[in-house]
Each structure stands twice: as structure tokens, then as C-alpha cells.
Short mmCIF file of C-alpha atoms and ligand atoms in Angstrom, two decimals:
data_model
loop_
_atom_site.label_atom_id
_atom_site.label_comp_id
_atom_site.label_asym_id
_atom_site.label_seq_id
_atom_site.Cartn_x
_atom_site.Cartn_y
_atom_site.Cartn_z
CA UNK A 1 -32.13 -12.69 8.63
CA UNK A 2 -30.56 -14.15 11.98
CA UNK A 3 -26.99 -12.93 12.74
CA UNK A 4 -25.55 -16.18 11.46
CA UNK A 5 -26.04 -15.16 8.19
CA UNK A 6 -25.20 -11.10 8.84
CA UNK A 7 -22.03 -12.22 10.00
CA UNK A 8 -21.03 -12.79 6.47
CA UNK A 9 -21.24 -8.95 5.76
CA UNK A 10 -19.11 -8.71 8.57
CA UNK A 11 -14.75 -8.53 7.64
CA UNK A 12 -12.17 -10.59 8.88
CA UNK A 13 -11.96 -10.97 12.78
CA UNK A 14 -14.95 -8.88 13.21
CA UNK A 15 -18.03 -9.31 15.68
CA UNK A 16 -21.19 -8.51 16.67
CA UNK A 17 -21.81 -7.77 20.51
CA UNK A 18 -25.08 -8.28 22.40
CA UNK A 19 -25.88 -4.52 22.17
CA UNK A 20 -25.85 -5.21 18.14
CA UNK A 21 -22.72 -3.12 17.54
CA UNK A 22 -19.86 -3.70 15.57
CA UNK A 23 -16.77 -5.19 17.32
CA UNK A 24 -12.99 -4.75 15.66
CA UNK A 25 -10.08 -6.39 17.49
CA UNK A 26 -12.01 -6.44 20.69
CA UNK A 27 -13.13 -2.85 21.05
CA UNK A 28 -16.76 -1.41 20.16
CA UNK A 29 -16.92 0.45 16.98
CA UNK A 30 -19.15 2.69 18.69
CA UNK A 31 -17.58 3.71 21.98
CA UNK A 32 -14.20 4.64 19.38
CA UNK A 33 -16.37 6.31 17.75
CA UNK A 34 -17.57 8.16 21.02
CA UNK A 35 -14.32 8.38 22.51
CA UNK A 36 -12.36 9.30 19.39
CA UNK A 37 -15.42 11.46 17.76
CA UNK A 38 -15.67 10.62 13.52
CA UNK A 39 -14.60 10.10 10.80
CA UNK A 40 -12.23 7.77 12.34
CA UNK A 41 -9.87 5.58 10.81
CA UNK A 42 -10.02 1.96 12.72
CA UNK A 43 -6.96 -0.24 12.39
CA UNK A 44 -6.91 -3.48 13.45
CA UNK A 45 -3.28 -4.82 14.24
CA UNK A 46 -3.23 -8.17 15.04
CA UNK A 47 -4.74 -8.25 11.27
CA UNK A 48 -1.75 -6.76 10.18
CA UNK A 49 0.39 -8.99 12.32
CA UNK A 50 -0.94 -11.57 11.18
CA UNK A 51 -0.74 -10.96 7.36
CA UNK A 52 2.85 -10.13 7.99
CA UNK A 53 2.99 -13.81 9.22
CA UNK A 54 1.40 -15.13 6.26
CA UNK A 55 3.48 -14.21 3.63
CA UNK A 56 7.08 -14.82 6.29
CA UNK A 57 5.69 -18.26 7.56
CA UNK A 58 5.42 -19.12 3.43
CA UNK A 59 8.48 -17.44 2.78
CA UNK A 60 10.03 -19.90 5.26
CA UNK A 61 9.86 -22.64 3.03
CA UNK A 62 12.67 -21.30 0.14
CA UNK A 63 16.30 -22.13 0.22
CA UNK A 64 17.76 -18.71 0.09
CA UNK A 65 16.49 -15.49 2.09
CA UNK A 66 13.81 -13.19 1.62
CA UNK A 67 12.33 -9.89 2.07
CA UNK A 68 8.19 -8.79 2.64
CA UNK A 69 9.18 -4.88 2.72
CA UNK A 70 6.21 -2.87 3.37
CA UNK A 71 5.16 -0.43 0.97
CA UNK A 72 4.29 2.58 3.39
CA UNK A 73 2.64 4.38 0.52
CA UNK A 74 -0.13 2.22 1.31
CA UNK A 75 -0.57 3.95 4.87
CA UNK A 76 2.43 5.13 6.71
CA UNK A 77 2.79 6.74 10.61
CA UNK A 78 5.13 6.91 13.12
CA UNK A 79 3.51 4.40 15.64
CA UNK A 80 2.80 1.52 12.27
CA UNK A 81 6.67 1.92 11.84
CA UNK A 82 7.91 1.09 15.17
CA UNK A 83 5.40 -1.85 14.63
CA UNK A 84 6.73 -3.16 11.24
CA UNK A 85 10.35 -2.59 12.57
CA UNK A 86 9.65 -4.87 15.53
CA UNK A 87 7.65 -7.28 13.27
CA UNK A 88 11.55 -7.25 11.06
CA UNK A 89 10.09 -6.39 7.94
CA UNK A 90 11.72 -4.35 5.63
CA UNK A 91 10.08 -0.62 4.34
CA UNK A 92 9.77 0.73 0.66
CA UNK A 93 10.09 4.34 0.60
CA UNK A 94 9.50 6.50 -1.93
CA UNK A 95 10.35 9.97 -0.80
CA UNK A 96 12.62 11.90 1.54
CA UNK A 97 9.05 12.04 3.27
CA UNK A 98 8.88 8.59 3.95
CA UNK A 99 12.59 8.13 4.84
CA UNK A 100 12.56 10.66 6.86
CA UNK A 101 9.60 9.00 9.12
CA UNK A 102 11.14 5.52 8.65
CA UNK A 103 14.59 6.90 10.32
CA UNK A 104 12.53 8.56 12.98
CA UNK A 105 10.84 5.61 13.89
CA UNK A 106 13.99 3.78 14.23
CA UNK A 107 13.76 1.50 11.58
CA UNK A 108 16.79 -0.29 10.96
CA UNK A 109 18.52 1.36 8.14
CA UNK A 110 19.53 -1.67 6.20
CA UNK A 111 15.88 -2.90 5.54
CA UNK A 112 14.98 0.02 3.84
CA UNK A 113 14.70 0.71 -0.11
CA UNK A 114 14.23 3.42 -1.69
CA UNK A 115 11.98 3.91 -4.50
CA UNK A 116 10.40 6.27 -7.34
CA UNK A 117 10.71 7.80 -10.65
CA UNK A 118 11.91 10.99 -9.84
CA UNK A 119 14.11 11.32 -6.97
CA UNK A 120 15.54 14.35 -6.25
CA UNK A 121 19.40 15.27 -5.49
CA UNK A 122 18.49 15.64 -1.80
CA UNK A 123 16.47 12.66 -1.67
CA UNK A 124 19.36 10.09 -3.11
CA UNK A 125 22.02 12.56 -0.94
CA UNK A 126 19.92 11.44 2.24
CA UNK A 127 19.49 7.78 1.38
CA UNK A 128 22.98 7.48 0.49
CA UNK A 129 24.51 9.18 3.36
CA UNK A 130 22.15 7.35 6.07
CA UNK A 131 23.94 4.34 4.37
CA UNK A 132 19.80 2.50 3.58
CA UNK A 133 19.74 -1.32 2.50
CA UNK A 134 19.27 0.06 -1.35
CA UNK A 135 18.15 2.06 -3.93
CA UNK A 136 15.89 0.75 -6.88
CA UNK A 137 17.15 2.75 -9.32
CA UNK A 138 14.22 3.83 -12.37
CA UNK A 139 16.25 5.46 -14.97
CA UNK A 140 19.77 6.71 -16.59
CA UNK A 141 19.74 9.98 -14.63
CA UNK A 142 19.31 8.69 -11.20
CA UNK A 143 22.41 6.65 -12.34
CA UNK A 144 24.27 9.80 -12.83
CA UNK A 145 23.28 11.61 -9.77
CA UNK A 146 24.14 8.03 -7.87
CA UNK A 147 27.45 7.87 -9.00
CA UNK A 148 27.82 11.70 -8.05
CA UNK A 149 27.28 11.01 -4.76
CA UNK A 150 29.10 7.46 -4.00
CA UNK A 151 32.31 9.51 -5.36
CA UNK A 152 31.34 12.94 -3.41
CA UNK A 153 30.70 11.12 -0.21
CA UNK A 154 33.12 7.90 -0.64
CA UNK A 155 30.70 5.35 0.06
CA UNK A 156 29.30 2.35 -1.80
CA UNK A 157 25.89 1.83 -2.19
CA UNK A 158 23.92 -1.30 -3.36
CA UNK A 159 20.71 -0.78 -5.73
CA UNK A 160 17.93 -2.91 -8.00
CA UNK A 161 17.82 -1.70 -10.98
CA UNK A 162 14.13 -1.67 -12.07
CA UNK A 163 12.83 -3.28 -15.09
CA UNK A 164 9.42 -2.78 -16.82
CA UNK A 165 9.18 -5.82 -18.36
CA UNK A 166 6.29 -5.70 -20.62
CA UNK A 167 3.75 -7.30 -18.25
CA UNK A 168 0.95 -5.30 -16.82
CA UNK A 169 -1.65 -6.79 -14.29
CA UNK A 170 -5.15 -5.59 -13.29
CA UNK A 171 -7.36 -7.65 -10.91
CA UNK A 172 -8.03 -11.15 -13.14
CA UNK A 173 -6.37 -9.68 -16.07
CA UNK A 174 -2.51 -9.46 -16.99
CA UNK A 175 -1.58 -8.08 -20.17
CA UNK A 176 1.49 -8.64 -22.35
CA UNK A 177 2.38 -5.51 -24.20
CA UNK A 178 5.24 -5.72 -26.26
CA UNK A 179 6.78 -1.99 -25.76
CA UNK A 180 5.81 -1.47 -21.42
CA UNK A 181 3.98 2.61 -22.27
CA UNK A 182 4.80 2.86 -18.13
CA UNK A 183 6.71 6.41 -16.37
CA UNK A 184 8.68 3.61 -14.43
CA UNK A 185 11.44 1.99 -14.56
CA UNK A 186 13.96 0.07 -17.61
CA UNK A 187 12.43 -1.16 -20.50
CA UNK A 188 13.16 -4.75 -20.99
CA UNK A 189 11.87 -5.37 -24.86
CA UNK A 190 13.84 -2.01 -26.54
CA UNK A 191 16.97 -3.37 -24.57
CA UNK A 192 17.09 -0.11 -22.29
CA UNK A 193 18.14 -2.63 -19.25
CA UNK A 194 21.39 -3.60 -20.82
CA UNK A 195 21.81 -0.03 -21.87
CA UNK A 196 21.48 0.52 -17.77
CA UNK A 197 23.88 -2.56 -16.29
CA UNK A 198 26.41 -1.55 -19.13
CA UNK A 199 26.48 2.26 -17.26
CA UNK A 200 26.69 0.73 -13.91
CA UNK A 201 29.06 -2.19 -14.66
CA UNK A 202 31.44 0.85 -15.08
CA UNK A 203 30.70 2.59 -12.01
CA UNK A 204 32.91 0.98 -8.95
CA UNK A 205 31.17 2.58 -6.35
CA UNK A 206 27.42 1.20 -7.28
CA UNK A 207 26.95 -2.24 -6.39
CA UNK A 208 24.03 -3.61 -8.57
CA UNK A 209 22.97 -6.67 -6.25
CA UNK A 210 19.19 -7.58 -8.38
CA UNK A 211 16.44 -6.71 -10.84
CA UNK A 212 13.09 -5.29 -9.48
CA UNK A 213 9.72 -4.90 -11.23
CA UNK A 214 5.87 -3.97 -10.05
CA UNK A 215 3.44 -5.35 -12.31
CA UNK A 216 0.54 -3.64 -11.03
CA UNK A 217 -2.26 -3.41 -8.29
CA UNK A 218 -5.63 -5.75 -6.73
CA UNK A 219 -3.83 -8.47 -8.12
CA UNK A 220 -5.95 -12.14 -7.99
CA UNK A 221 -3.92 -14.36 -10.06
CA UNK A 222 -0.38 -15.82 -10.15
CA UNK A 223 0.58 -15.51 -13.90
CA UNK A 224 1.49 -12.71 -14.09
CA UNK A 225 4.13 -12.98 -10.96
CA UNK A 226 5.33 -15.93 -13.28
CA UNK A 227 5.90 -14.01 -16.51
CA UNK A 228 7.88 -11.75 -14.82
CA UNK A 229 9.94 -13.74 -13.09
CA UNK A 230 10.91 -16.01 -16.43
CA UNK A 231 11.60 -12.79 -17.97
CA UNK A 232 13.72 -11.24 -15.08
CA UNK A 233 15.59 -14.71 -15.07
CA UNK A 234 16.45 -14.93 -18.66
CA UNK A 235 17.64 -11.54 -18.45
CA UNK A 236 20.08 -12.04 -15.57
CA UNK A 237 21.45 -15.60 -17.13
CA UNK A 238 22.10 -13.79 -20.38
CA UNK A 239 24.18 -10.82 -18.42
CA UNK A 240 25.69 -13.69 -16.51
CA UNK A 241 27.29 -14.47 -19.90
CA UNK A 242 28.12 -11.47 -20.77
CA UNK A 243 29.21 -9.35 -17.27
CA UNK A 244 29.63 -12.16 -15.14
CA UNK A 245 26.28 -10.81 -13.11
CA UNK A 246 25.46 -12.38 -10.59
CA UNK A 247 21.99 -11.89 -9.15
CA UNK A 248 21.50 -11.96 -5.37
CA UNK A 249 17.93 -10.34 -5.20
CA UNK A 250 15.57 -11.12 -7.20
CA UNK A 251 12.02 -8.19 -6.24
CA UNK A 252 8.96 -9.00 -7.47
CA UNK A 253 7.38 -6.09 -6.06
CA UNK A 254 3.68 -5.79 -4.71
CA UNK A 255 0.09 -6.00 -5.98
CA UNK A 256 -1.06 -9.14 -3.96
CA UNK A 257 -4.84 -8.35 -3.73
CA UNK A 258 -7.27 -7.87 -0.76
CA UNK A 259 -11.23 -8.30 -0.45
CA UNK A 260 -13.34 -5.01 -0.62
CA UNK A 261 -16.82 -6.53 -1.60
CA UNK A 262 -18.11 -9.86 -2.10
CA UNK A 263 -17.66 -9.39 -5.42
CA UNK A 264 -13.65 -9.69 -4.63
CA UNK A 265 -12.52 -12.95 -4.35
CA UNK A 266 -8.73 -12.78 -3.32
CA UNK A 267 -5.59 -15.77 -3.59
CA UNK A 268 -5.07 -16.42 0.38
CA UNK A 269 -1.60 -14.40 0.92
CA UNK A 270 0.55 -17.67 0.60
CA UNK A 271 -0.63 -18.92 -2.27
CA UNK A 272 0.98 -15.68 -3.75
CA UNK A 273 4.20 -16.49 -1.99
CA UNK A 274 4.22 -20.79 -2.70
CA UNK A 275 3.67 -19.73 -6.68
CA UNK A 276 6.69 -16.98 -6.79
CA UNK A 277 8.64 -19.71 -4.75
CA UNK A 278 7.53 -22.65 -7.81
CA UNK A 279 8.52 -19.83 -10.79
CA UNK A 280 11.50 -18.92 -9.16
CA UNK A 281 12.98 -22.38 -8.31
CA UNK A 282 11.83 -23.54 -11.92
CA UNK A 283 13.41 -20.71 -13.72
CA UNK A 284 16.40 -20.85 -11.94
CA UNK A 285 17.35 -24.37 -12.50
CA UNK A 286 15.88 -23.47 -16.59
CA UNK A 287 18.75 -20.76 -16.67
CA UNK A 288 21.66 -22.71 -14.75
CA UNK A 289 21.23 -19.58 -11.92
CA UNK A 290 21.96 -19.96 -8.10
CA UNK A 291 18.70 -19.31 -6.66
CA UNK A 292 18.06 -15.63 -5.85
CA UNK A 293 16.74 -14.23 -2.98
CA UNK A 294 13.41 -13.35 -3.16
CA UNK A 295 11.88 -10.02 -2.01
CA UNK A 296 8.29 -8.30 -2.04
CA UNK A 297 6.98 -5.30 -1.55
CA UNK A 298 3.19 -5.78 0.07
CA UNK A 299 1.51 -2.82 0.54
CA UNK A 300 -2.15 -3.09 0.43
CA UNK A 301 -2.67 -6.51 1.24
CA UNK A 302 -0.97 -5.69 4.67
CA UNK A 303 -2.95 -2.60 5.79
CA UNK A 304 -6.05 -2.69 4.02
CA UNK A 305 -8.41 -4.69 4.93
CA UNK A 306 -7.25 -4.06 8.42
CA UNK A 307 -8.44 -0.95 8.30
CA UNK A 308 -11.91 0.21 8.91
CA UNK A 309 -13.38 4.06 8.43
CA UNK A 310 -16.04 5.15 10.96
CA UNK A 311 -18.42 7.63 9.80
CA UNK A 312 -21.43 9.54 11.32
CA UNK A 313 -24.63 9.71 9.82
CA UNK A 314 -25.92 13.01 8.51
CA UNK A 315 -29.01 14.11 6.27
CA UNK A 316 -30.67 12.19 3.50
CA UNK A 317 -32.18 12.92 0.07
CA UNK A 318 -34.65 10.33 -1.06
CA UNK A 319 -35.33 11.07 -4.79
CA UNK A 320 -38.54 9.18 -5.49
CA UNK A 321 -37.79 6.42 -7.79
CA UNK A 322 -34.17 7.34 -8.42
CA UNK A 323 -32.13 7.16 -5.06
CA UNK A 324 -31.71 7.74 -2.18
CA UNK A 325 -28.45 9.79 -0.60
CA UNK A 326 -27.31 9.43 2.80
CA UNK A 327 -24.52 11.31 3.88
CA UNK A 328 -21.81 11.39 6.03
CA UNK A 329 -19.02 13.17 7.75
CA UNK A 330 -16.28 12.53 5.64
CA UNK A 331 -15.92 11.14 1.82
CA UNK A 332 -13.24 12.36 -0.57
CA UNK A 333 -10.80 14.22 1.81
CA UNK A 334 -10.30 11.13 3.82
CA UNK A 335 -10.81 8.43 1.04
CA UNK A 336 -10.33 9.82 -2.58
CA UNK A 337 -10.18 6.16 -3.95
CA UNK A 338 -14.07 5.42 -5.01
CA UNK A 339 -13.96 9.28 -6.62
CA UNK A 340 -10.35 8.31 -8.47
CA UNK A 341 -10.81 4.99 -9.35
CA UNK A 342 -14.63 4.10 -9.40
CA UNK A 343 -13.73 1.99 -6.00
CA UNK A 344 -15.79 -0.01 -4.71
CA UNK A 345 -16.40 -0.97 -0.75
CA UNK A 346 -18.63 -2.52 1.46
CA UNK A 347 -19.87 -1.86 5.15
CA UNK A 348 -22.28 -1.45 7.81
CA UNK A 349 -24.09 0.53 10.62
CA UNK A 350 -21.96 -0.60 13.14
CA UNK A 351 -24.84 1.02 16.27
CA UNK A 352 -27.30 -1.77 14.55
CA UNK A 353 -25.29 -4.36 12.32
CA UNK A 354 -28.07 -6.71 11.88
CA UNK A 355 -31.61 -5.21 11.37
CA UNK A 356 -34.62 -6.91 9.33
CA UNK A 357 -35.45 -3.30 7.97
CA UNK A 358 -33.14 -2.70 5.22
CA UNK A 359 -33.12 -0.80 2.27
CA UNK A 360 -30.45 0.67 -0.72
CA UNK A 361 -29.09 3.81 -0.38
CA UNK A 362 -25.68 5.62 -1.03
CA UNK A 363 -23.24 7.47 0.73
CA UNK A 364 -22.64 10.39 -0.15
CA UNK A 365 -19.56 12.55 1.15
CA UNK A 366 -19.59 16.25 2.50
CA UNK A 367 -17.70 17.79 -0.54
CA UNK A 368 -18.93 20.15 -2.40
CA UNK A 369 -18.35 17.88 -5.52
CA UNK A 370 -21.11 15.81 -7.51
CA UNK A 371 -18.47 13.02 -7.63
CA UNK A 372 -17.94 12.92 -3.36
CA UNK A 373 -19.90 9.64 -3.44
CA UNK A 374 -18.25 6.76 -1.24
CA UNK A 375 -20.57 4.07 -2.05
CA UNK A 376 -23.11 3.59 -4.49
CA UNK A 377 -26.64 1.10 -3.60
CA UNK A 378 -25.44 -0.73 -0.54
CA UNK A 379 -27.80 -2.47 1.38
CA UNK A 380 -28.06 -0.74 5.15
CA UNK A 381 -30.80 -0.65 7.83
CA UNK A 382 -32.55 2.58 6.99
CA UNK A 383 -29.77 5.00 8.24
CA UNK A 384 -30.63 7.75 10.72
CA UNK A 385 -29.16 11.14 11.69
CA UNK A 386 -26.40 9.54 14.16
CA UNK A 387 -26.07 5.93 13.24
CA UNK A 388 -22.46 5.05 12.80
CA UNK A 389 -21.02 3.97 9.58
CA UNK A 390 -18.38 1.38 9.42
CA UNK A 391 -16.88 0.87 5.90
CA UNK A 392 -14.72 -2.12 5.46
CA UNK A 393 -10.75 -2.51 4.33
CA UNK A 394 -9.86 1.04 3.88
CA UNK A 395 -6.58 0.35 5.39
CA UNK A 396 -4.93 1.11 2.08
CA UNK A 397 -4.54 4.33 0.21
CA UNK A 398 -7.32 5.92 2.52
CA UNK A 399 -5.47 8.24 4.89
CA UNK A 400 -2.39 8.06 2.67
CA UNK A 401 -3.70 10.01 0.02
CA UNK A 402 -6.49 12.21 2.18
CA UNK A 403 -6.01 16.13 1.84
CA UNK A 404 -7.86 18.81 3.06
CA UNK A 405 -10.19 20.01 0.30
CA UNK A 406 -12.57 22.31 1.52
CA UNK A 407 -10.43 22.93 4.54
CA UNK A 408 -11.92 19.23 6.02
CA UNK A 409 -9.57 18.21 8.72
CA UNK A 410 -7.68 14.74 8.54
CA UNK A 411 -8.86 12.15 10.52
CA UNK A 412 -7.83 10.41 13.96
CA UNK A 413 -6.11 7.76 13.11
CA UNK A 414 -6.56 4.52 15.89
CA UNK A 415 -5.01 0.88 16.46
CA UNK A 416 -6.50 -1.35 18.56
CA UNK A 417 -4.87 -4.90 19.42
CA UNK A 418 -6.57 -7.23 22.16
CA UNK A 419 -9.56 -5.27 23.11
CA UNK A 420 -7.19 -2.33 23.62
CA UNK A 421 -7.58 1.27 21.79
CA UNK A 422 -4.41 3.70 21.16
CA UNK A 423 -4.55 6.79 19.59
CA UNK A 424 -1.66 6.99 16.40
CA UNK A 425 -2.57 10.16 14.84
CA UNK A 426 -4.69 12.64 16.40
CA UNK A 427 -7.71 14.69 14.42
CA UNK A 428 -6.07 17.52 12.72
CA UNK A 429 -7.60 20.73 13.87
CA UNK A 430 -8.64 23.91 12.44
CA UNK A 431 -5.80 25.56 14.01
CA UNK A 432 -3.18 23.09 12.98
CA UNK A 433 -3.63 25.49 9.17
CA UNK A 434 -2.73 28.41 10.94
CA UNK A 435 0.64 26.93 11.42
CA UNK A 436 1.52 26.95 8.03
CA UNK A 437 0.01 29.91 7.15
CA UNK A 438 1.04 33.69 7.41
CA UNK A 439 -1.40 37.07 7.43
CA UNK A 440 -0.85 39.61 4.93
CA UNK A 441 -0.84 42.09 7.73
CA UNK A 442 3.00 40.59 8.48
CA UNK A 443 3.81 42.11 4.77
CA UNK A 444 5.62 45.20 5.10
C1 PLP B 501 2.55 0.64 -5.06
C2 PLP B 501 3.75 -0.22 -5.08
C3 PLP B 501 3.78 -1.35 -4.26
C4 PLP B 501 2.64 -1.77 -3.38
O1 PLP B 501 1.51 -2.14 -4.11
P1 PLP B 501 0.27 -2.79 -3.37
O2 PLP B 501 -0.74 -2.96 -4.44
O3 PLP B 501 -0.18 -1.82 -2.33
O4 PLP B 501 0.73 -4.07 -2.78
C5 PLP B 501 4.94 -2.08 -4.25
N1 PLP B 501 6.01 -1.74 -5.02
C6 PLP B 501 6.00 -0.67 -5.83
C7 PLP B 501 7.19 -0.34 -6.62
C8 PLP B 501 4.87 0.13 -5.88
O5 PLP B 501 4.86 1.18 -6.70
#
């Protein structure tokens, strides 16, 4: 195999240098790994840049405006923040968590939504005071607590309202289900919507400027984006009729999705963006509706495959016949997503990417936990005690949902643009517990 053909393996805007190591963004996988110590999470940002550009430059094409909002539960810090907020993108939050980073990084207040099924008091009491771009309201009690607080603190505020409209997407499957069985949102088929803009018609203070739904996740096909928006139209001509509604926004959330294996096979990003553009001009004109604009929520499909996890090498179990384990550093602390969800991912050595001695082994996590397995018969040259593992596009949902089981420390967390290396998050420490922690001997 020359390393022509290796390159395949290799992600996005990566490269092999003469010493056979992994490059990303211009910097040696293996001197971060040196300088930074592992696991490491690797982010590439001109990646991210440049799938920001994607879906904006496509997004240039429509009559009205538009949105891409980020949706930091995909991976959110500080220093990505200040990057999105100079990139003007908008932010999805869904907790005082997330707000509270978004206002710290100075994102501008109007570009940010707030999202989730169960927002507490404080939560709404925060977003509403800071005066955010909206709330995307999920059910009749948020309503209440909404109109609470627009009369408590004499302010207006401007929400979605969001709908789960009966459409459910997986991968290369969407399904229809009559009755949505979802924790989120309105349901559109047993006429709990109207029940909501009915409510909020009545409230002065709310200004209810669109409909919102998410379908689902790893998206690869456009039908399903369609359905929804026909449905969401229909809906909003019909309360035309009746309220005199007029919808300005028209979110058609997230899901767009990314490659983690050759056995992925995303849309390219604007294709996602040209089709939502074609259903939402066609179903406008259908319904006699001014065209809305449109808004999305990317999460994944921004961060992810930018991302890339570094991992050292450890001991090996070679089961005769069955398998062979190689483990590493890390595993289920810092990427819960292949125990969760059966995941799957791809990578490499990244101290000798291309090697003619290969064989199939699987990584195996330090957890004390059968199911700690990150990747299951990938092809690797014969992994040693030190070699570096790189595993590909866990940008998204990686660090975000990483927690310290068996006391394993978070990871650095690094961006690296033109051949430079900054550090965003730094390794959580041993000590870093003891802050949150008290001795019983302070019990009196
Ligand atoms: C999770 C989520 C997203 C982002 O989904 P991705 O698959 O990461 O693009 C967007 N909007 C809502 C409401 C979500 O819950």
C-alpha cells in the first residue's frame, strides 16, 4: 500500500509528513501530543470555518434572511464562542449553563435561542432579563412561567414555539408516525399547537415570531427536511386564517450528518441548505405565505468531524482466535458515544500512518466497564506500548458529554488554525476535585 492510497483513511484536510505522522491543520499530531500530553482532543478550525461557510455561502442564495445557530451542545467552550461570535452565527442554548458561557464570551445577545424541555424559573428569568434573540418554547408550562416573567419584569420577549410534527429521522431512514411519542415539543397531529398559539395569542407581552422543529440526528437525506417544512407551512397558512399569524421564522432545526467511517456517506452541507431553500420557496407560494426566514440549528456537522481525539497506546490482550484488545488512555469518560449508542469511528496511528504490517484489533478504553470499548476490528499497524492514536470526527458530543467516572480527568482541549496550536481547555487535574469537595473532618 503506497501513501496514495492511505491517504484515503486519512479525514478532511489531513496529511501525512515525511516522518510518517499524522498532520491536522498544519501541526504534527504527535508533537500535540508531546506538548499537550494525551488523551487530547484536536480541533481543527479552519474546518469549522469553513463548514460555517458552507451552509452561509448557500444560505446566500434565498430571498429573505437566515440563521445557521450553532448548537453548542455539540461541543461548547469559551475560546469556540468568541470564534462563532466573530464568524456571526447565532448559538442554541439549552441551559442557564450554556447561556451563561455564551454571555461570557460576549456573544451578541440577540443571536441567541434558548432551548429545552424543561427550563427552569431561573433559567427563562435569565434569558428574559439579558433580553436573548428568543425562546423556543416546548410546552404549556413554560408558557405560563413566560408570561410570569414578561409581566414581572415589563419586557417583551419573542419565542418559536416548537412543534413535533410527526416526522422522525435516523441516518437514511425518516419515519412518519402519526401521534410524535417524543418528550419535546407541541404535537402537531392531536392539535396541541393550536391549543399553544391560542394561549399565546392572548398573552401581549409574548411575541410568537415562528414554528421550530428537530427531526432528529446523522441525518443523510433531504425528505425528511421537506415533510416538515410542508407540514410547518400548512400549519402557519391555516392560523393565518384564523389569527392573522404571520410567520417570520421559519427553524428547521439540526441533524445535517457528518462522515465517521467509510461506511458514512454524507449530503455535502449545501445540498442540505439548496433542498430546505426548494421546500420552502415551493410551500410558500402552495400556501399563499410571504416567504419565511429560514433558520438552522447545526451542531454536529460543524464541530465534528473537525475534531480529532489523540490517544496513547497502552497494553494488549491477544485472545487466540477471538481478538485482540489494545488499549488506551482514555475511552468512555472522554467519549461515551460508541458505549451509548453502538458508535462507530475510524482512525489511525498517527507516529506511523501508513505501514504494510497491519492487522485488526480493538480499542479498548481504561474503564473498569466490559462495555469501555471505543472501536471494534479496525485495521491499524500492529499497535505498540506508545504509538499514538488518532481517532477521526469526534468533534461532536465527545467532550460535551465526558465525565469523570472512575475519577479520569477531562481532557485538554486544543485548536489549531494555520500550522498554529492554542490551548482552549486545559487537562483537568486531580486537584481540580478537591475544589468541590469538603472533608468530614470540617463537620462539627
Ligand atoms: C441536538 C439538537 C440540534 C443539533 O443536532 P445535530 O445533530 O448536532 O446537528 C439542533 N437543534 C435541536 C433542538 C437539538 O436538540
Amino acid at each position: 500500500m503506497n501513501k496514495n492510497t492511505y491517504s484515503n483513511r486519512l479525514m478532511n484536510n489531513m496529511k501525512v509528513d515525511d516522518l510518517n505522522h499524522l498532520v491536522i491543520g498544519g501541526v504534527s499530531a504527535v508533537e500535540i501530543a508531546k506538548k499537550y500530553g494525551t488523551p487530547v482532543n484536536v480541533y481543527d478550525l479552519t474546518l469549522i470555518k469553513e463548514k460555517i461557510k458552507t451552509f452561509k455561502n448557500a444560505f446566500s442564495k434565498y430571498e429573505n434572511l437566515t440563521q445557521v445557530a450553532y448548537a453548542s451542545k455539540a461541543f461548547s467552550s469559551l475560546a469556540l464562542f468568541e470564534v462563532l461570535a466573530e464568524e456571526d452565527v447565532s448559538l442554541d442554548v439549552v441551559s442557564g449553563g450554556e447561556l451563561y458561557l455564551a454571555l461570557k464570551a460576549g456573544f451578541e445577545k440577540s443571536r441567541i435561542h434558548f432551548h429545552g424541555n424543561n427550563k427552569s424559573y431561573e433559567e427563562l428569568k435569565t434569558a428574559i432579563s439579558e433580553q436573548i434573540g428568543c425562546i423556543v418554547v416546548d410546552n404549556f408550562y413554560e408558557i405560563v412561567m413566560i408570561e410570569k416573567l414578561v409581566n414581572e419584569l415589563n419586557v417583551t420577549i419573542d419565542i418559536l414555539l416548537r412543534v413535533t410534527p410527526g416526522v422522525e429521522a435516523h441516518t437514511h431512514e425518516y419515519i412518519t408516525t402519526g401521534q410524535a411519542d417524543s418528550k419535546f415539543g407541541f404535537d402537531l397531529a392531536s392539535g396541541q399547537v393550536d391549543q399553544a398559539i391560542k394561549q399565546i395569542k392572548e398573552i401581549e407581552n409574548i411575541n410568537m415570531i415562528g414554528l421550530h422543529s428537530h427531526i432528529g440526528s446523522q441525518i443523510f437525506e433531504v425528505e425528511g427536511y421537506e415533510i416538515v417544512i410542508e407540514k410547518l407551512l400548512q400549519k402557519a397558512s391555516e392560523w393565518k386564517k384564523m389569527y392573522d399569524f404571520n410567520l417570520k421564522v421559519l427553524n428547521v432545526g439540526g441533524g445535517f450528518g457528518i462522515k465517521y467511517t467509510d461506511d458514512d456517506s454524507p449530503l455535502p452541507l449545501d445540498k442540505y441548505a439548496k433542498a430546505i431553500i426548494r421546500s420552502v420557496r415551493t410551500h410558500s407560494a402552495a400556501n399563499n405565505l410571504n416567504l419565511p426566514e429560514i433558520w438552522i440549528e447545526p451542531g454536529r456537522s460543524i464541530v465534528g468531524e473537525a475534531g480529532t481525539t489523540l490517544y496513547t497506546v497502552g497494553t494488549q490482550k491477544d485472545i487466540p482466535q477471538i481478538r485482540k484488545y489494545v488499549s488506551v488512555d482514555g475511552g468512555m469518560a472522554d467519549n461515551i458515544r460508541p458505549a451509548l449508542y453502538q458508535a462507530k469511528y475510524s482512525g489511525v496511528l498517527a507516529n506511523k500512518v501508513v505501514d504494510l504490517n497491519e492487522e485488526v484489533v480493538s480499542i479498548a478504553g481504561k474503564a473498569c466497564e466490559s462495555g469501555d470499548m471505543l472501536m471494534w476490528d479496525v485495521v491499524l499497524p500492529q499497535p505498540k506500548p506508545g504509538d499514538i492514536l488518532a481517532m477521526f470526527s469526534t468533534g461532536a458530543y465527545g467532550y460535551a458529554m465526558a465525565s469523570n467516572y472512575n475519577r479520569l480527568t477531562k481532557p485538554a482541549v486544543v485548536f489549531i488554525e494555520n500550522g498554529n496550536d492554542f490551548l482552549a481547555i486545559r487537562r483537568e487535574t486531580v486537584e481540580d476535585y478537591l475544589k468541590l469537595e469538603n472533608s468530614i473532618k470540617n463537620w462539627e
